[in-house]
XYZ file of C-alpha atoms in Angstrom:
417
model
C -4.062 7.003 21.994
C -5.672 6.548 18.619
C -9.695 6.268 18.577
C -11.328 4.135 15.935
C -14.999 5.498 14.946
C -17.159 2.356 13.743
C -20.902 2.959 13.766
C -21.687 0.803 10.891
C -21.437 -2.750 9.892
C -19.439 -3.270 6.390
C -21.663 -4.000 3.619
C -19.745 -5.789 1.018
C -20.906 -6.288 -2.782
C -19.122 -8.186 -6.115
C -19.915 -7.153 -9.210
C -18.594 -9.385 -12.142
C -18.761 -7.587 -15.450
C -17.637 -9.641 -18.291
C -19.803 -11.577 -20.241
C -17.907 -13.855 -22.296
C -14.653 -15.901 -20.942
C -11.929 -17.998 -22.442
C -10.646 -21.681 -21.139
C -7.265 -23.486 -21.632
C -7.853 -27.167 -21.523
C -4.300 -28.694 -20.548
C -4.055 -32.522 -20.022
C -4.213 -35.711 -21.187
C -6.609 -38.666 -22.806
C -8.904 -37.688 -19.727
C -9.770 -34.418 -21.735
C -9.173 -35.811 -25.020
C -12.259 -38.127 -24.864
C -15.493 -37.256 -26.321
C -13.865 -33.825 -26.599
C -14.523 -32.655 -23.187
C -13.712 -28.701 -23.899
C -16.361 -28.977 -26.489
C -18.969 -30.522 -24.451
C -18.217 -27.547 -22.152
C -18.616 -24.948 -24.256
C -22.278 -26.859 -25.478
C -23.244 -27.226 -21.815
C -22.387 -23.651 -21.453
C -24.370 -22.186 -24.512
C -27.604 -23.650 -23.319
C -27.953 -21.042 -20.581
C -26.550 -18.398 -22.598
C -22.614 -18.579 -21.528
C -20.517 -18.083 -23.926
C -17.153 -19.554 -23.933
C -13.922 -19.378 -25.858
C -11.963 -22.665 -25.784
C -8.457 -24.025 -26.827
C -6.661 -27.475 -25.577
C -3.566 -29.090 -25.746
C -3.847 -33.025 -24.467
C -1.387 -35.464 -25.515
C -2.478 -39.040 -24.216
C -0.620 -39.947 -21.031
C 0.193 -36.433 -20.639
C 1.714 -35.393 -16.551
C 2.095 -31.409 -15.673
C 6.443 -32.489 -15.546
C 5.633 -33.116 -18.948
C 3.459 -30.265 -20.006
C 6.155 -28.167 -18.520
C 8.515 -28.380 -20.957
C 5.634 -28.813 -23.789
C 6.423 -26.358 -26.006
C 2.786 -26.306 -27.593
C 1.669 -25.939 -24.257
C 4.129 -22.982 -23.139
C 2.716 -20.956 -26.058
C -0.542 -21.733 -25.499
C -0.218 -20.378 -22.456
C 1.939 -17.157 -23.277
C -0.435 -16.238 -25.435
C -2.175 -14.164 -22.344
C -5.636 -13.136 -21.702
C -6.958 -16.694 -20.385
C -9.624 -16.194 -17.684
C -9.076 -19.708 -16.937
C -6.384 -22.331 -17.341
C -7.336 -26.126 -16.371
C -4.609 -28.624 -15.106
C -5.259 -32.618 -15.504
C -2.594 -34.713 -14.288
C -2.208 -38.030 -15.453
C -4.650 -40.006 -13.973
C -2.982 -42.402 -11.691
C 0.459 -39.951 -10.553
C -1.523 -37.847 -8.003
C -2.461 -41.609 -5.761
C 1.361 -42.524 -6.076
C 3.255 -42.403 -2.550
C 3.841 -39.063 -1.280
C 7.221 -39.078 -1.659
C 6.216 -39.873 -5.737
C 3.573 -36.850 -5.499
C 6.432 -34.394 -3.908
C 8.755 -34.921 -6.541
C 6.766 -35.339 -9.780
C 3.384 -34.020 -8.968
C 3.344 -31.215 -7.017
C 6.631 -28.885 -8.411
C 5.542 -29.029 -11.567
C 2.106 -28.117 -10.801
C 3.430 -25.143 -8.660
C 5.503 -24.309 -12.350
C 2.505 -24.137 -14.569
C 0.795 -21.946 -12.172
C 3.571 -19.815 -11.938
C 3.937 -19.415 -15.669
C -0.107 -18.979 -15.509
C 0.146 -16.114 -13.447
C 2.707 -14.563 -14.831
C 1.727 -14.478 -18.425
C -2.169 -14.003 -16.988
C -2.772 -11.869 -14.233
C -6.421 -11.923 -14.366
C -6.390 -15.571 -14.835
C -7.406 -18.857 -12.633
C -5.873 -22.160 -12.399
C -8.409 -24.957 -12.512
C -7.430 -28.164 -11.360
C -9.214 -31.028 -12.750
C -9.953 -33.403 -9.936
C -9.890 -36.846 -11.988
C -11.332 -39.942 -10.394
C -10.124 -43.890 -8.764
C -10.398 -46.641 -11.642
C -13.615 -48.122 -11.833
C -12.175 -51.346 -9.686
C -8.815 -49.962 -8.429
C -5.642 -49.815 -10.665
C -4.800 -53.272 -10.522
C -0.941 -51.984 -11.986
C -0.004 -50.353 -8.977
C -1.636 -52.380 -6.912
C 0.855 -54.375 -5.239
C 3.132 -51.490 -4.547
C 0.761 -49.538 -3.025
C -1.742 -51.206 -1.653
C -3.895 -47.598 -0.740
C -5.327 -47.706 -4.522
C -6.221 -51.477 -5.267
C -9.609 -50.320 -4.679
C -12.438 -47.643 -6.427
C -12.738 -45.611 -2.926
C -8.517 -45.722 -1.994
C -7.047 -44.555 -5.052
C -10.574 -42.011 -5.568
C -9.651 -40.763 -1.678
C -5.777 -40.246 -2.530
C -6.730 -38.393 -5.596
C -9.411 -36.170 -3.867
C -6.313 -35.337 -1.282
C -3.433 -34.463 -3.792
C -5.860 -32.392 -6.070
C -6.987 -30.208 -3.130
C -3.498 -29.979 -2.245
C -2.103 -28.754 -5.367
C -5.436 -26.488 -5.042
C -4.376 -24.766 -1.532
C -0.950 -24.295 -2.300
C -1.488 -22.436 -5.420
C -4.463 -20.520 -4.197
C -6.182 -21.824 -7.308
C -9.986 -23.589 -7.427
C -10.782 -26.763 -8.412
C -13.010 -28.274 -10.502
C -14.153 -31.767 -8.364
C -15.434 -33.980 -10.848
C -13.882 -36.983 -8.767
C -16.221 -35.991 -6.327
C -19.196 -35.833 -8.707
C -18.418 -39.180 -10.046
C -18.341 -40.308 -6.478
C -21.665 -39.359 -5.573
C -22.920 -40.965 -8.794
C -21.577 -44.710 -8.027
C -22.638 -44.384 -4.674
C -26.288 -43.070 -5.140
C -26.753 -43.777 -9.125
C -24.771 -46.982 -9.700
C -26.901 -48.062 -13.010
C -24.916 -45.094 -14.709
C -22.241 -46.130 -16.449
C -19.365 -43.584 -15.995
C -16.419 -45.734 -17.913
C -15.243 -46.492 -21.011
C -14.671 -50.209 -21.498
C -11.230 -50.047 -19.897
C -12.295 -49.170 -16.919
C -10.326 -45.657 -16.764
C -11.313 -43.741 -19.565
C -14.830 -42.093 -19.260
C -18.002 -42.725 -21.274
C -20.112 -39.989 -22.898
C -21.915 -40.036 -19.192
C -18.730 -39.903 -17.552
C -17.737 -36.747 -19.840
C -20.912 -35.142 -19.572
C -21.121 -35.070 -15.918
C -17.672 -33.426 -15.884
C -18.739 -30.947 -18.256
C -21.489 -29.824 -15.931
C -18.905 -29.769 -13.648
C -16.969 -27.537 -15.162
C -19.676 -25.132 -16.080
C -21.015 -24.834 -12.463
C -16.979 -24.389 -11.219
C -16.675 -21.599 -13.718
C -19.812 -19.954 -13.763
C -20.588 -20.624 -10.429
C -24.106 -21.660 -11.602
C -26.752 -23.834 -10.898
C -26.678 -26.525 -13.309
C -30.291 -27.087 -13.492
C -30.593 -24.260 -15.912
C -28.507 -26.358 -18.239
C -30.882 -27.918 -21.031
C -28.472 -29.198 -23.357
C -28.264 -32.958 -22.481
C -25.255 -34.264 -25.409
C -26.641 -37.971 -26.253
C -27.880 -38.969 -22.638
C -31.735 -39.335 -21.856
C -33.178 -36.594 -20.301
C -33.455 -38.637 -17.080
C -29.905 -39.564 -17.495
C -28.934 -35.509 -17.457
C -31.664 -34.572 -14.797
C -29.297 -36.999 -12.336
C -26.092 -35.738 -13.305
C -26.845 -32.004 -12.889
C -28.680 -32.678 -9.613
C -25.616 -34.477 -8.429
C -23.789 -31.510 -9.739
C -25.648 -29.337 -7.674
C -25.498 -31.352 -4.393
C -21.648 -31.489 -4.956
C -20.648 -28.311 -6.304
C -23.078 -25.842 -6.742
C -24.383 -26.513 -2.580
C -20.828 -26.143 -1.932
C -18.468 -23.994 -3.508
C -16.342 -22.854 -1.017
C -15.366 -26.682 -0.282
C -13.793 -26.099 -3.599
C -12.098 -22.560 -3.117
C -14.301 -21.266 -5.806
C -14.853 -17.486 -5.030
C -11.969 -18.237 -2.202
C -10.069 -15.948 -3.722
C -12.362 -13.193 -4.974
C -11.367 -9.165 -4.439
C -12.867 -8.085 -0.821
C -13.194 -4.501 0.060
C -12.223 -3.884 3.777
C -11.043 -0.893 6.044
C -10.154 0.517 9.489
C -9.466 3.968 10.248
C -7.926 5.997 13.482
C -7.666 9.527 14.203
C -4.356 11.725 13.936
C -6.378 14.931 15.442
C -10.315 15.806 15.736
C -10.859 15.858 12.199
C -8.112 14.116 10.597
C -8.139 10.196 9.897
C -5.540 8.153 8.866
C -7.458 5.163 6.810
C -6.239 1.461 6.683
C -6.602 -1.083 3.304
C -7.238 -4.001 4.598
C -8.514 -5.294 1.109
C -7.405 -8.809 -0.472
C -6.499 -9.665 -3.525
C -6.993 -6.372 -5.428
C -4.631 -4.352 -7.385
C -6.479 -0.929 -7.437
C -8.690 1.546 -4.824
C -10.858 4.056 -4.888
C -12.186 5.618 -1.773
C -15.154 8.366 -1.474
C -14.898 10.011 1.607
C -18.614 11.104 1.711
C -17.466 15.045 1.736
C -16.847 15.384 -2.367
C -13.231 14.358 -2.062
C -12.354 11.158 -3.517
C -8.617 9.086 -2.960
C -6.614 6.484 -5.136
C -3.814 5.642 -2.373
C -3.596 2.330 -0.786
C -3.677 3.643 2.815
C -5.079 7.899 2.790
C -4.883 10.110 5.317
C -7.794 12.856 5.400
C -8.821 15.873 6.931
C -12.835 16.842 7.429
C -13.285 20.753 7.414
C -16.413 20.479 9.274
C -17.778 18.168 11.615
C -21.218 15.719 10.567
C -21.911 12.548 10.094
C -19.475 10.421 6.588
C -20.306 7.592 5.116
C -16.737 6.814 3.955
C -17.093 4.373 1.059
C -13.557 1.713 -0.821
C -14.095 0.347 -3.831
C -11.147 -2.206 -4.603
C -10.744 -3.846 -7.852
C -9.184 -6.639 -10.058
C -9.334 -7.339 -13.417
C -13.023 -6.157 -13.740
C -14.071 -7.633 -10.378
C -15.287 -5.042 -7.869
C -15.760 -5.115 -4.110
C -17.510 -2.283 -2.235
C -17.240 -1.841 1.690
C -18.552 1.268 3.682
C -18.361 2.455 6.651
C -20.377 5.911 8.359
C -17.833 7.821 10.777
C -18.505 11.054 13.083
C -16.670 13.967 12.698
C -17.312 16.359 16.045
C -17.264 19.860 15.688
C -14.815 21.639 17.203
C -15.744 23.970 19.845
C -18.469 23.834 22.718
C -19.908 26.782 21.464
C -21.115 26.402 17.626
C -23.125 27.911 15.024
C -25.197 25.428 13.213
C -27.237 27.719 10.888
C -27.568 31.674 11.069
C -29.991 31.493 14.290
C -28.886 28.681 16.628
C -25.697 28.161 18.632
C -25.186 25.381 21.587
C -22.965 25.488 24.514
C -22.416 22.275 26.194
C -19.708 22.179 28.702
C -18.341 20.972 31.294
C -16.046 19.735 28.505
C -14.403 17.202 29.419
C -16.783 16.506 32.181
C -17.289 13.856 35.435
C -20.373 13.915 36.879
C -23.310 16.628 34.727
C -22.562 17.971 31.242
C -25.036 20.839 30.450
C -25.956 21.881 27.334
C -27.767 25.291 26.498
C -29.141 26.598 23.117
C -30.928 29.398 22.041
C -33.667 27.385 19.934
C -35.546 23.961 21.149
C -33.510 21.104 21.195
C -35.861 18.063 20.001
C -33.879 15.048 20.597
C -30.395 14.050 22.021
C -28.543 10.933 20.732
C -25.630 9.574 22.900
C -23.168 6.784 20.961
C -19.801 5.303 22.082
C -16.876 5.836 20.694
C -17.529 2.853 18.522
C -20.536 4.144 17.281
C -22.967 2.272 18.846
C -26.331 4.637 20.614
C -26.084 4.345 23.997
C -28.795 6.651 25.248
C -31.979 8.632 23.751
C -33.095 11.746 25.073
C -36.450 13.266 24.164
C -35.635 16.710 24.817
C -38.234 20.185 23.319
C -36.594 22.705 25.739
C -33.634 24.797 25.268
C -31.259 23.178 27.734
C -30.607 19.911 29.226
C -28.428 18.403 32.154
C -27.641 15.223 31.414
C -25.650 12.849 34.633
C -22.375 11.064 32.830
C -22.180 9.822 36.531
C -22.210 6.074 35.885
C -20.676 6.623 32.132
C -17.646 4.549 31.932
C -14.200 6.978 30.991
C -13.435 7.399 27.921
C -15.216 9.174 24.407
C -18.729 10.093 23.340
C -20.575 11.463 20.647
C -23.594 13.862 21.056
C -25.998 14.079 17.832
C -28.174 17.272 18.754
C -31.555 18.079 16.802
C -32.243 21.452 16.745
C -34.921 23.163 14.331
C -34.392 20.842 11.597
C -30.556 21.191 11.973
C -27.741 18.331 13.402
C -24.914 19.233 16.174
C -22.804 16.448 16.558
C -20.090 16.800 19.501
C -17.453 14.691 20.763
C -17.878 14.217 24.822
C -14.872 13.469 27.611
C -15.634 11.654 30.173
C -12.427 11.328 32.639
């Protein structure tokens, strides 16, 4: 049966090492007002982001429509987006489901396909718009759900995380911002006159939005403040914060980031067959801790002597790298081994049930016992030159013995049966 040697926890680590990005705006009036992509790319500046931005939003604008855009296709075949933001028409997402299956989501699924596709290192951002300031009054009748603020706000919140999930995309939930702002700040004025469109607040606070969804950011570093009082701004990144920044993960930002992960087993003593576990990478590079190095998803290796390897994957996606280790225990091979010109061991019996005995021609200092899972099980503060120790009570099964011997390290797998 294959063993698995674990003795240490993975450590994981991103490193993100561009420095400069570049944002499709596609949508509608929604973006169009008070020039949105702009007020992005000033929010971003002001902390020292820098931004590349390009938009295509025709007023009244839905994805179905976008699809077959052709301004919109190109825009989008152009390649090399990092991100690429999706704004449905404001009111189509709170429709009735049946509405939402057949002219919402498909064409939402489309775009990101085409995103993909055309940008492999891209994200899709959805834009999570917001309820009418008092309901939409149009629709009302029909369905009833949105003749108020919180209804049609809810349905929207639901179809934009929806569309979100399904495409394994992030979102950028500046609903949700605007919802913590009428409920906790209602003296800010978030609307243009007609209720719907937003004001220079209402476009500011979804700029910050945007800049803590793609930079992942705290939005208190943000010092440019557009027209709004400084009190004004203050508010709106602090609800910024509380909304996104406190909570990315509610919004699948860094959901799908590149993860480093492995499990190994053993063909023989000294030969491990190594299992990528990684997601969402495209490329690996393992270190095996002896000088030899791999580029296959799933290597086999062989140790030529036995020691202690810190075995270390390095998986990687567009520039995005994720590091896991793990330190494994190669026994040596014999029970009789030379460990430097002067000192051999003999332990035996090999594989043993009751005393396992272990002899050496120099001082043994310390003997470590672990598990086959790595774990230490048993010190033994030795200084002689042999040592009985009682596997008696041991459960069956493997164990490693880590011998210190004038300055040297004999490691040795154990059977207990």
């Amino acid at each position: 049966m294959k063993k698995k040697f674990l003795f240490t926890t993975l450590l994981f680590s991103i490193i993100t090492l561009s420095q400069s990005k570049s944002v499709l705006f596609l949508g509608n009036s929604y973006t169009q007002v008070n020039d949105l992509p702009q007020l992005f790319v000033n929010v971003a500046q002001s902390t020292n982001d820098i931004f590349i931005v390009d938009s295509n939003t025709p007023g009244g604008h839905t994805l179905q429509q976008h699809n077959s855009n052709q301004t919109s296709i190109a825009k989008i075949n152009q390649g090399n987006w990092d991100f690429v933001v999706l704004q449905e028409q404001s009111q189509l997402p709170s429709f009735p489901i049946n509405q939402v299956n057949t002219q919402v989501f498909p064409f939402a699924q489309s775009l990101n396909n085409l995103i993909i596709s055309q940008n492999p290192c891209a994200e899709t951002v959805f834009y999570m718009t917001w309820g009418r300031q008092n309901g939409d009054s149009q629709n009302c009748v029909a369905n009833p759900a949105v003749c108020t603020y919180e209804g049609m706000d809810d349905l929207l919140k639901y179809r934009y995380m929806t569309m979100t999930i399904n495409n394994e995309a992030i979102v950028s939930p500046v609903g949700a911002v605007w919802r913590y702002l009428r409920t906790n700040h209602p003296s800010l004025n978030l609307y243009s006159s007609d209720g719907s469109h937003p004001s220079i607040i209402g476009s500011y606070a979804a700029a910050c939005a945007f800049y803590t969804t793609l930079t992942r950011k705290n939005p208190l570093f943000i010092t440019f403040n557009s027209t709004l009082t400084s009190t004004d701004a203050e508010i709106i990144k602090l609800a910024v914060k509380n909304v996104v920044f406190d909570h990315l993960m509610d919004w699948k930002i860094g959901n799908y980031d590149v993860v480093s992960n492995f499990t190994f087993s053993n063909n023989s003593t000294n030969e491990l067959n190594f299992e990528n576990n990684s997601l969402y990478a495209t490329d690996y590079t393992w270190n095996f801790g002896d000088g030899n190095t791999s580029s296959a998803l799933n290597p086999t290796h062989s140790y030529s002597s036995g020691g202690e390897y810190t075995v270390t994957l390095t998986a990687s996606k567009c520039g995005n790298f994720s590091t896991s280790q793990q330190t494994i225990i190669i026994p040596n091979l014999s029970n009789t081994d030379l460990i430097s010109e002067n000192i051999k061991l003999n332990i035996y019996p090999n594989p043993t049930q009751n005393n396992l005995i272990i002899e050496s021609n120099s001082i043994m200092e310390s003997i470590f016992i672990y598990d086959i899972n790595g774990r230490l099980i048993e010190f033994i503060e030795n200084k002689s030159s042999q040592k009985t120790i009682d596997f008696s009570e041991k459960r069956e099964g493997f164990y490693f013995l880590k011998i210190h011997s004038n300055g040297k390290t004999f490691i040795k797998k154990i059977i207990k049966n």
